[in-house]
Amino acid sequence: TITMHTKLVTFSLLVGTSAGFLLPSAPSIGVARTGNYNKGSRKALHLYSQLDEPDLLPAHPAYGARGRLPNAESGRFILSREGEPTEEEISNEQLLKILEFGEHADMCIDLEVNTLLWKCLGYRFDPAKHEWDNTHCFPNWKKQYPEPPDFIGMQRLYSKEIDNPSLKANQALCKTIPVAAKQSLKDNLRSYGFTGFKLADLTPNKTRRAQSCNWLLYYRDNLFGRTLEELLEEKRLKKEAEERE
């Protein structure tokens, strides 16, 4: 007798062969790495989601709060979904993993990059509700993004319909970096052998990861360890000083 599970896996694999959608294997489950998918593969994804306790895929609306963080779980990438960001989470070694530079390739998935960015922006994960809270976000950012956005494009699908929200969120993040800090990535990581990427080697994913690292460096050097109240007071005093000049 062919079980429902057997039918489902067979159907998913067949659809994946022609449409670019792959049913993840155990080590990488929950991570859709490539390809466009059509209506048939969407049906496969829906059926797959009916399995007992499946690992979520990036297209699932709860993926940001419930998706697996496999490299964090294994210790390859230092990250906790809960709490405030730590020095270890934003170290140079972590940035190299986000950049997938040299021997650091394949050591953090897109969701792990997003999760680190969300924490640094002030979103806090509520494990009881399995959702992100924006109480501690920067005020202007919270108005624009009450819920944490996808900065990387975790589906790896670059049609305007799917990717435009991620592209706009990444651009908004980059706009918060002062001009003087926009080239800090190569300066900070040159001692590790990082001199940037060749234009021909850039992909949307690599570009957004590099831009995310640049913002994390700015955050680390200027905002990390300081309360929102301190930063707002500094901004107020700076504005007053400019008005007196």
PDB file of C-alpha atoms in Angstrom:
ATOM      1  CA  THR A   1       0.000   0.000   0.000  1.00  0.00           C
ATOM      2  CA  ILE A   2       1.341   3.449  -0.926  1.00  0.00           C
ATOM      3  CA  THR A   3       1.028   5.780   2.056  1.00  0.00           C
ATOM      4  CA  MET A   4       0.072   9.455   1.835  1.00  0.00           C
ATOM      5  CA  HIS A   5       3.618  10.362   2.906  1.00  0.00           C
ATOM      6  CA  THR A   6       5.122   8.308   0.068  1.00  0.00           C
ATOM      7  CA  LYS A   7       2.780   9.898  -2.482  1.00  0.00           C
ATOM      8  CA  LEU A   8       3.613  13.358  -1.185  1.00  0.00           C
ATOM      9  CA  VAL A   9       7.375  12.944  -1.294  1.00  0.00           C
ATOM     10  CA  THR A  10       7.194  11.404  -4.765  1.00  0.00           C
ATOM     11  CA  PHE A  11       4.985  14.212  -6.056  1.00  0.00           C
ATOM     12  CA  SER A  12       7.244  16.876  -4.532  1.00  0.00           C
ATOM     13  CA  LEU A  13      10.377  15.397  -6.028  1.00  0.00           C
ATOM     14  CA  LEU A  14       8.780  15.103  -9.439  1.00  0.00           C
ATOM     15  CA  VAL A  15       7.628  18.694  -9.397  1.00  0.00           C
ATOM     16  CA  GLY A  16      11.046  19.795  -8.208  1.00  0.00           C
ATOM     17  CA  THR A  17      12.755  18.099 -11.129  1.00  0.00           C
ATOM     18  CA  SER A  18      10.958  20.242 -13.674  1.00  0.00           C
ATOM     19  CA  ALA A  19      10.268  23.442 -11.735  1.00  0.00           C
ATOM     20  CA  GLY A  20      13.402  24.100  -9.733  1.00  0.00           C
ATOM     21  CA  PHE A  21      11.780  23.408  -6.367  1.00  0.00           C
ATOM     22  CA  LEU A  22      13.648  20.896  -4.234  1.00  0.00           C
ATOM     23  CA  LEU A  23      12.252  19.093  -1.240  1.00  0.00           C
ATOM     24  CA  PRO A  24      15.035  19.768   1.311  1.00  0.00           C
ATOM     25  CA  SER A  25      17.059  16.922   2.721  1.00  0.00           C
ATOM     26  CA  ALA A  26      17.448  16.563   6.492  1.00  0.00           C
ATOM     27  CA  PRO A  27      20.604  18.702   6.971  1.00  0.00           C
ATOM     28  CA  SER A  28      19.272  21.661   4.999  1.00  0.00           C
ATOM     29  CA  ILE A  29      15.554  21.293   5.526  1.00  0.00           C
ATOM     30  CA  GLY A  30      13.634  24.543   5.647  1.00  0.00           C
ATOM     31  CA  VAL A  31      16.082  26.353   3.347  1.00  0.00           C
ATOM     32  CA  ALA A  32      14.955  26.976  -0.223  1.00  0.00           C
ATOM     33  CA  ARG A  33      18.201  27.870  -1.961  1.00  0.00           C
ATOM     34  CA  THR A  34      17.305  28.266  -5.630  1.00  0.00           C
ATOM     35  CA  GLY A  35      14.887  28.309  -8.506  1.00  0.00           C
ATOM     36  CA  ASN A  36      11.551  29.577  -9.697  1.00  0.00           C
ATOM     37  CA  TYR A  37       8.505  27.470  -8.987  1.00  0.00           C
ATOM     38  CA  ASN A  38       5.168  27.223 -10.755  1.00  0.00           C
ATOM     39  CA  LYS A  39       1.632  26.446  -9.607  1.00  0.00           C
ATOM     40  CA  GLY A  40       2.380  22.745  -9.456  1.00  0.00           C
ATOM     41  CA  SER A  41       5.300  23.247  -7.110  1.00  0.00           C
ATOM     42  CA  ARG A  42       3.221  25.614  -4.960  1.00  0.00           C
ATOM     43  CA  LYS A  43       0.783  22.748  -4.571  1.00  0.00           C
ATOM     44  CA  ALA A  44       3.668  20.500  -3.581  1.00  0.00           C
ATOM     45  CA  LEU A  45       4.770  23.063  -1.003  1.00  0.00           C
ATOM     46  CA  HIS A  46       1.249  23.247   0.403  1.00  0.00           C
ATOM     47  CA  LEU A  47       0.999  19.462   0.628  1.00  0.00           C
ATOM     48  CA  TYR A  48       4.442  19.267   2.203  1.00  0.00           C
ATOM     49  CA  SER A  49       3.309  21.691   4.891  1.00  0.00           C
ATOM     50  CA  GLN A  50       0.644  19.196   5.964  1.00  0.00           C
ATOM     51  CA  LEU A  51       3.241  16.671   7.144  1.00  0.00           C
ATOM     52  CA  ASP A  52       3.683  16.181  10.875  1.00  0.00           C
ATOM     53  CA  GLU A  53       5.836  19.062  12.277  1.00  0.00           C
ATOM     54  CA  PRO A  54       7.514  20.077   9.013  1.00  0.00           C
ATOM     55  CA  ASP A  55      10.396  22.548   8.946  1.00  0.00           C
ATOM     56  CA  LEU A  56       9.136  25.764   7.432  1.00  0.00           C
ATOM     57  CA  LEU A  57      10.341  27.142   4.115  1.00  0.00           C
ATOM     58  CA  PRO A  58      11.103  30.839   3.435  1.00  0.00           C
ATOM     59  CA  ALA A  59       7.779  31.489   1.683  1.00  0.00           C
ATOM     60  CA  HIS A  60       5.843  30.554   4.838  1.00  0.00           C
ATOM     61  CA  PRO A  61       4.549  33.651   6.710  1.00  0.00           C
ATOM     62  CA  ALA A  62       5.807  32.270  10.056  1.00  0.00           C
ATOM     63  CA  TYR A  63       9.302  31.460   8.770  1.00  0.00           C
ATOM     64  CA  GLY A  64      10.928  34.511  10.373  1.00  0.00           C
ATOM     65  CA  ALA A  65       9.751  33.490  13.841  1.00  0.00           C
ATOM     66  CA  ARG A  66       9.653  29.708  13.555  1.00  0.00           C
ATOM     67  CA  GLY A  67      12.108  28.761  10.817  1.00  0.00           C
ATOM     68  CA  ARG A  68      15.151  26.760  11.856  1.00  0.00           C
ATOM     69  CA  LEU A  69      18.511  28.417  12.498  1.00  0.00           C
ATOM     70  CA  PRO A  70      20.631  25.358  11.666  1.00  0.00           C
ATOM     71  CA  ASN A  71      24.084  26.903  11.923  1.00  0.00           C
ATOM     72  CA  ALA A  72      23.198  28.612  15.186  1.00  0.00           C
ATOM     73  CA  GLU A  73      21.955  25.272  16.484  1.00  0.00           C
ATOM     74  CA  SER A  74      25.218  23.565  15.506  1.00  0.00           C
ATOM     75  CA  GLY A  75      27.446  26.388  16.766  1.00  0.00           C
ATOM     76  CA  ARG A  76      28.861  27.213  13.336  1.00  0.00           C
ATOM     77  CA  PHE A  77      27.265  30.667  13.535  1.00  0.00           C
ATOM     78  CA  ILE A  78      26.928  32.420  16.894  1.00  0.00           C
ATOM     79  CA  LEU A  79      23.345  33.561  17.230  1.00  0.00           C
ATOM     80  CA  SER A  80      20.416  33.370  19.593  1.00  0.00           C
ATOM     81  CA  ARG A  81      16.952  34.354  18.476  1.00  0.00           C
ATOM     82  CA  GLU A  82      16.200  35.666  21.946  1.00  0.00           C
ATOM     83  CA  GLY A  83      17.680  38.572  23.853  1.00  0.00           C
ATOM     84  CA  GLU A  84      19.814  41.514  22.823  1.00  0.00           C
ATOM     85  CA  PRO A  85      22.711  41.319  20.358  1.00  0.00           C
ATOM     86  CA  THR A  86      26.072  40.333  21.821  1.00  0.00           C
ATOM     87  CA  GLU A  87      29.678  41.198  20.965  1.00  0.00           C
ATOM     88  CA  GLU A  88      30.247  37.642  19.734  1.00  0.00           C
ATOM     89  CA  GLU A  89      27.300  37.860  17.344  1.00  0.00           C
ATOM     90  CA  ILE A  90      28.701  40.944  15.571  1.00  0.00           C
ATOM     91  CA  SER A  91      32.405  40.029  15.555  1.00  0.00           C
ATOM     92  CA  ASN A  92      34.541  40.204  12.410  1.00  0.00           C
ATOM     93  CA  GLU A  93      34.492  36.402  12.203  1.00  0.00           C
ATOM     94  CA  GLN A  94      30.703  36.512  12.065  1.00  0.00           C
ATOM     95  CA  LEU A  95      30.787  39.117   9.309  1.00  0.00           C
ATOM     96  CA  LEU A  96      33.084  36.900   7.249  1.00  0.00           C
ATOM     97  CA  LYS A  97      30.538  34.101   7.579  1.00  0.00           C
ATOM     98  CA  ILE A  98      27.750  36.401   6.408  1.00  0.00           C
ATOM     99  CA  LEU A  99      29.910  37.374   3.433  1.00  0.00           C
ATOM    100  CA  GLU A 100      30.639  33.671   2.805  1.00  0.00           C
ATOM    101  CA  PHE A 101      34.269  34.664   2.326  1.00  0.00           C
ATOM    102  CA  GLY A 102      36.840  31.900   1.748  1.00  0.00           C
ATOM    103  CA  GLU A 103      36.650  29.117   4.293  1.00  0.00           C
ATOM    104  CA  HIS A 104      33.637  30.790   5.907  1.00  0.00           C
ATOM    105  CA  ALA A 105      31.268  29.851   3.072  1.00  0.00           C
ATOM    106  CA  ASP A 106      27.997  28.079   3.887  1.00  0.00           C
ATOM    107  CA  MET A 107      28.174  28.900   7.591  1.00  0.00           C
ATOM    108  CA  CYS A 108      24.995  30.966   7.914  1.00  0.00           C
ATOM    109  CA  ILE A 109      21.715  30.935   6.038  1.00  0.00           C
ATOM    110  CA  ASP A 110      19.731  33.997   5.005  1.00  0.00           C
ATOM    111  CA  LEU A 111      17.337  33.710   7.955  1.00  0.00           C
ATOM    112  CA  GLU A 112      20.286  33.835  10.354  1.00  0.00           C
ATOM    113  CA  VAL A 113      21.535  37.042   8.706  1.00  0.00           C
ATOM    114  CA  ASN A 114      18.068  38.566   8.957  1.00  0.00           C
ATOM    115  CA  THR A 115      17.671  37.489  12.571  1.00  0.00           C
ATOM    116  CA  LEU A 116      20.909  39.212  13.561  1.00  0.00           C
ATOM    117  CA  LEU A 117      19.868  42.393  11.762  1.00  0.00           C
ATOM    118  CA  TRP A 118      16.461  42.336  13.428  1.00  0.00           C
ATOM    119  CA  LYS A 119      18.005  42.091  16.879  1.00  0.00           C
ATOM    120  CA  CYS A 120      20.394  44.979  16.175  1.00  0.00           C
ATOM    121  CA  LEU A 121      17.490  47.129  14.938  1.00  0.00           C
ATOM    122  CA  GLY A 122      15.715  46.597  18.254  1.00  0.00           C
ATOM    123  CA  TYR A 123      13.211  43.846  17.459  1.00  0.00           C
ATOM    124  CA  ARG A 124      12.955  41.360  20.306  1.00  0.00           C
ATOM    125  CA  PHE A 125      11.720  37.800  19.980  1.00  0.00           C
ATOM    126  CA  ASP A 126       8.954  36.695  22.337  1.00  0.00           C
ATOM    127  CA  PRO A 127       9.352  32.912  22.748  1.00  0.00           C
ATOM    128  CA  ALA A 128       5.977  32.589  24.466  1.00  0.00           C
ATOM    129  CA  LYS A 129       4.106  34.133  21.524  1.00  0.00           C
ATOM    130  CA  HIS A 130       6.577  33.033  18.835  1.00  0.00           C
ATOM    131  CA  GLU A 131       6.626  36.515  17.366  1.00  0.00           C
ATOM    132  CA  TRP A 132       8.846  39.580  17.098  1.00  0.00           C
ATOM    133  CA  ASP A 133       8.119  42.675  19.238  1.00  0.00           C
ATOM    134  CA  ASN A 134       9.104  46.162  18.011  1.00  0.00           C
ATOM    135  CA  THR A 135       8.939  48.048  21.323  1.00  0.00           C
ATOM    136  CA  HIS A 136      12.678  48.739  21.377  1.00  0.00           C
ATOM    137  CA  CYS A 137      13.103  49.571  17.674  1.00  0.00           C
ATOM    138  CA  PHE A 138      14.334  52.964  16.542  1.00  0.00           C
ATOM    139  CA  PRO A 139      11.167  55.121  16.294  1.00  0.00           C
ATOM    140  CA  ASN A 140      11.425  56.118  12.632  1.00  0.00           C
ATOM    141  CA  TRP A 141      12.295  52.582  11.625  1.00  0.00           C
ATOM    142  CA  LYS A 142       9.373  51.152  13.606  1.00  0.00           C
ATOM    143  CA  LYS A 143       6.957  53.447  11.762  1.00  0.00           C
ATOM    144  CA  GLN A 144       8.227  52.180   8.431  1.00  0.00           C
ATOM    145  CA  TYR A 145       8.610  48.541   9.427  1.00  0.00           C
ATOM    146  CA  PRO A 146       6.424  47.544  12.403  1.00  0.00           C
ATOM    147  CA  GLU A 147       7.328  43.929  11.623  1.00  0.00           C
ATOM    148  CA  PRO A 148      10.883  42.812  10.791  1.00  0.00           C
ATOM    149  CA  PRO A 149      11.402  42.784   7.011  1.00  0.00           C
ATOM    150  CA  ASP A 150      13.392  40.373   4.876  1.00  0.00           C
ATOM    151  CA  PHE A 151      16.569  42.252   3.943  1.00  0.00           C
ATOM    152  CA  ILE A 152      18.167  39.428   1.968  1.00  0.00           C
ATOM    153  CA  GLY A 153      15.434  37.917  -0.200  1.00  0.00           C
ATOM    154  CA  MET A 154      15.237  34.543   1.517  1.00  0.00           C
ATOM    155  CA  GLN A 155      13.182  32.916  -1.224  1.00  0.00           C
ATOM    156  CA  ARG A 156      15.977  33.634  -3.743  1.00  0.00           C
ATOM    157  CA  LEU A 157      13.259  34.506  -6.276  1.00  0.00           C
ATOM    158  CA  TYR A 158      13.940  37.826  -7.954  1.00  0.00           C
ATOM    159  CA  SER A 159      10.742  38.667  -9.777  1.00  0.00           C
ATOM    160  CA  LYS A 160       9.496  42.157  -8.898  1.00  0.00           C
ATOM    161  CA  GLU A 161       6.355  40.782  -7.292  1.00  0.00           C
ATOM    162  CA  ILE A 162       8.252  38.609  -4.826  1.00  0.00           C
ATOM    163  CA  ASP A 163      11.548  40.434  -4.359  1.00  0.00           C
ATOM    164  CA  ASN A 164      10.605  44.117  -4.360  1.00  0.00           C
ATOM    165  CA  PRO A 165       9.762  44.286  -0.611  1.00  0.00           C
ATOM    166  CA  SER A 166      13.197  42.809   0.256  1.00  0.00           C
ATOM    167  CA  LEU A 167      14.974  45.133  -2.151  1.00  0.00           C
ATOM    168  CA  LYS A 168      13.223  48.190  -0.689  1.00  0.00           C
ATOM    169  CA  ALA A 169      13.947  47.093   2.883  1.00  0.00           C
ATOM    170  CA  ASN A 170      17.635  46.611   2.086  1.00  0.00           C
ATOM    171  CA  GLN A 171      17.781  50.041   0.462  1.00  0.00           C
ATOM    172  CA  ALA A 172      16.113  51.608   3.506  1.00  0.00           C
ATOM    173  CA  LEU A 173      18.678  49.965   5.770  1.00  0.00           C
ATOM    174  CA  CYS A 174      21.583  51.241   3.654  1.00  0.00           C
ATOM    175  CA  LYS A 175      20.208  54.793   3.788  1.00  0.00           C
ATOM    176  CA  THR A 176      20.724  54.832   7.560  1.00  0.00           C
ATOM    177  CA  ILE A 177      24.494  54.403   7.156  1.00  0.00           C
ATOM    178  CA  PRO A 178      26.351  57.770   7.153  1.00  0.00           C
ATOM    179  CA  VAL A 179      28.399  58.435   4.024  1.00  0.00           C
ATOM    180  CA  ALA A 180      31.640  58.322   6.023  1.00  0.00           C
ATOM    181  CA  ALA A 181      30.910  54.757   7.136  1.00  0.00           C
ATOM    182  CA  LYS A 182      29.853  53.279   3.802  1.00  0.00           C
ATOM    183  CA  GLN A 183      33.349  51.982   2.938  1.00  0.00           C
ATOM    184  CA  SER A 184      34.177  50.556   6.364  1.00  0.00           C
ATOM    185  CA  LEU A 185      33.736  46.927   5.344  1.00  0.00           C
ATOM    186  CA  LYS A 186      37.011  46.555   3.450  1.00  0.00           C
ATOM    187  CA  ASP A 187      38.879  48.636   6.040  1.00  0.00           C
ATOM    188  CA  ASN A 188      37.766  46.400   8.905  1.00  0.00           C
ATOM    189  CA  LEU A 189      38.227  43.063   7.148  1.00  0.00           C
ATOM    190  CA  ARG A 190      41.370  43.743   5.092  1.00  0.00           C
ATOM    191  CA  SER A 191      43.543  41.961   7.667  1.00  0.00           C
ATOM    192  CA  TYR A 192      41.502  38.804   6.988  1.00  0.00           C
ATOM    193  CA  GLY A 193      42.264  39.030   3.270  1.00  0.00           C
ATOM    194  CA  PHE A 194      38.921  40.546   2.279  1.00  0.00           C
ATOM    195  CA  THR A 195      39.282  43.229  -0.400  1.00  0.00           C
ATOM    196  CA  GLY A 196      35.731  43.239  -1.715  1.00  0.00           C
ATOM    197  CA  PHE A 197      33.999  41.359  -4.506  1.00  0.00           C
ATOM    198  CA  LYS A 198      34.594  41.546  -8.222  1.00  0.00           C
ATOM    199  CA  LEU A 199      31.616  43.046 -10.014  1.00  0.00           C
ATOM    200  CA  ALA A 200      31.275  39.947 -12.195  1.00  0.00           C
ATOM    201  CA  ASP A 201      30.956  37.739  -9.103  1.00  0.00           C
ATOM    202  CA  LEU A 202      28.166  39.714  -7.446  1.00  0.00           C
ATOM    203  CA  THR A 203      24.674  38.295  -7.116  1.00  0.00           C
ATOM    204  CA  PRO A 204      21.662  39.890  -5.407  1.00  0.00           C
ATOM    205  CA  ASN A 205      22.305  37.655  -2.410  1.00  0.00           C
ATOM    206  CA  LYS A 206      26.011  38.518  -2.147  1.00  0.00           C
ATOM    207  CA  THR A 207      25.309  42.211  -2.599  1.00  0.00           C
ATOM    208  CA  ARG A 208      22.683  42.301   0.142  1.00  0.00           C
ATOM    209  CA  ARG A 209      24.827  40.281   2.511  1.00  0.00           C
ATOM    210  CA  ALA A 210      27.703  42.742   1.985  1.00  0.00           C
ATOM    211  CA  GLN A 211      25.388  45.710   2.537  1.00  0.00           C
ATOM    212  CA  SER A 212      24.062  44.040   5.691  1.00  0.00           C
ATOM    213  CA  CYS A 213      27.618  43.597   6.969  1.00  0.00           C
ATOM    214  CA  ASN A 214      28.360  47.250   6.298  1.00  0.00           C
ATOM    215  CA  TRP A 215      25.351  48.241   8.375  1.00  0.00           C
ATOM    216  CA  LEU A 216      26.348  45.833  11.159  1.00  0.00           C
ATOM    217  CA  LEU A 217      29.793  47.471  11.280  1.00  0.00           C
ATOM    218  CA  TYR A 218      28.183  50.898  11.564  1.00  0.00           C
ATOM    219  CA  TYR A 219      25.907  49.572  14.298  1.00  0.00           C
ATOM    220  CA  ARG A 220      28.806  47.949  16.152  1.00  0.00           C
ATOM    221  CA  ASP A 221      30.960  51.076  16.077  1.00  0.00           C
ATOM    222  CA  ASN A 222      28.273  53.649  16.851  1.00  0.00           C
ATOM    223  CA  LEU A 223      25.138  52.150  18.390  1.00  0.00           C
ATOM    224  CA  PHE A 224      25.959  48.859  20.110  1.00  0.00           C
ATOM    225  CA  GLY A 225      25.738  48.863  23.905  1.00  0.00           C
ATOM    226  CA  ARG A 226      23.852  52.140  24.082  1.00  0.00           C
ATOM    227  CA  THR A 227      20.218  52.498  25.078  1.00  0.00           C
ATOM    228  CA  LEU A 228      17.602  53.983  22.794  1.00  0.00           C
ATOM    229  CA  GLU A 229      17.133  56.790  25.320  1.00  0.00           C
ATOM    230  CA  GLU A 230      20.840  57.656  25.191  1.00  0.00           C
ATOM    231  CA  LEU A 231      20.839  57.745  21.406  1.00  0.00           C
ATOM    232  CA  LEU A 232      17.715  59.926  21.256  1.00  0.00           C
ATOM    233  CA  GLU A 233      19.202  62.346  23.782  1.00  0.00           C
ATOM    234  CA  GLU A 234      22.425  62.544  21.780  1.00  0.00           C
ATOM    235  CA  LYS A 235      20.407  63.271  18.658  1.00  0.00           C
ATOM    236  CA  ARG A 236      18.488  66.032  20.473  1.00  0.00           C
ATOM    237  CA  LEU A 237      21.664  67.699  21.752  1.00  0.00           C
ATOM    238  CA  LYS A 238      23.267  67.504  18.318  1.00  0.00           C
ATOM    239  CA  LYS A 239      20.243  69.144  16.729  1.00  0.00           C
ATOM    240  CA  GLU A 240      20.282  71.945  19.322  1.00  0.00           C
ATOM    241  CA  ALA A 241      23.983  72.545  18.714  1.00  0.00           C
ATOM    242  CA  GLU A 242      23.403  72.768  14.955  1.00  0.00           C
ATOM    243  CA  GLU A 243      20.559  75.257  15.440  1.00  0.00           C
ATOM    244  CA  ARG A 244      22.781  77.524  17.572  1.00  0.00           C
ATOM    245  CA  GLU A 245      25.493  77.667  14.896  1.00  0.00           C
TER     246      GLU A 245
END
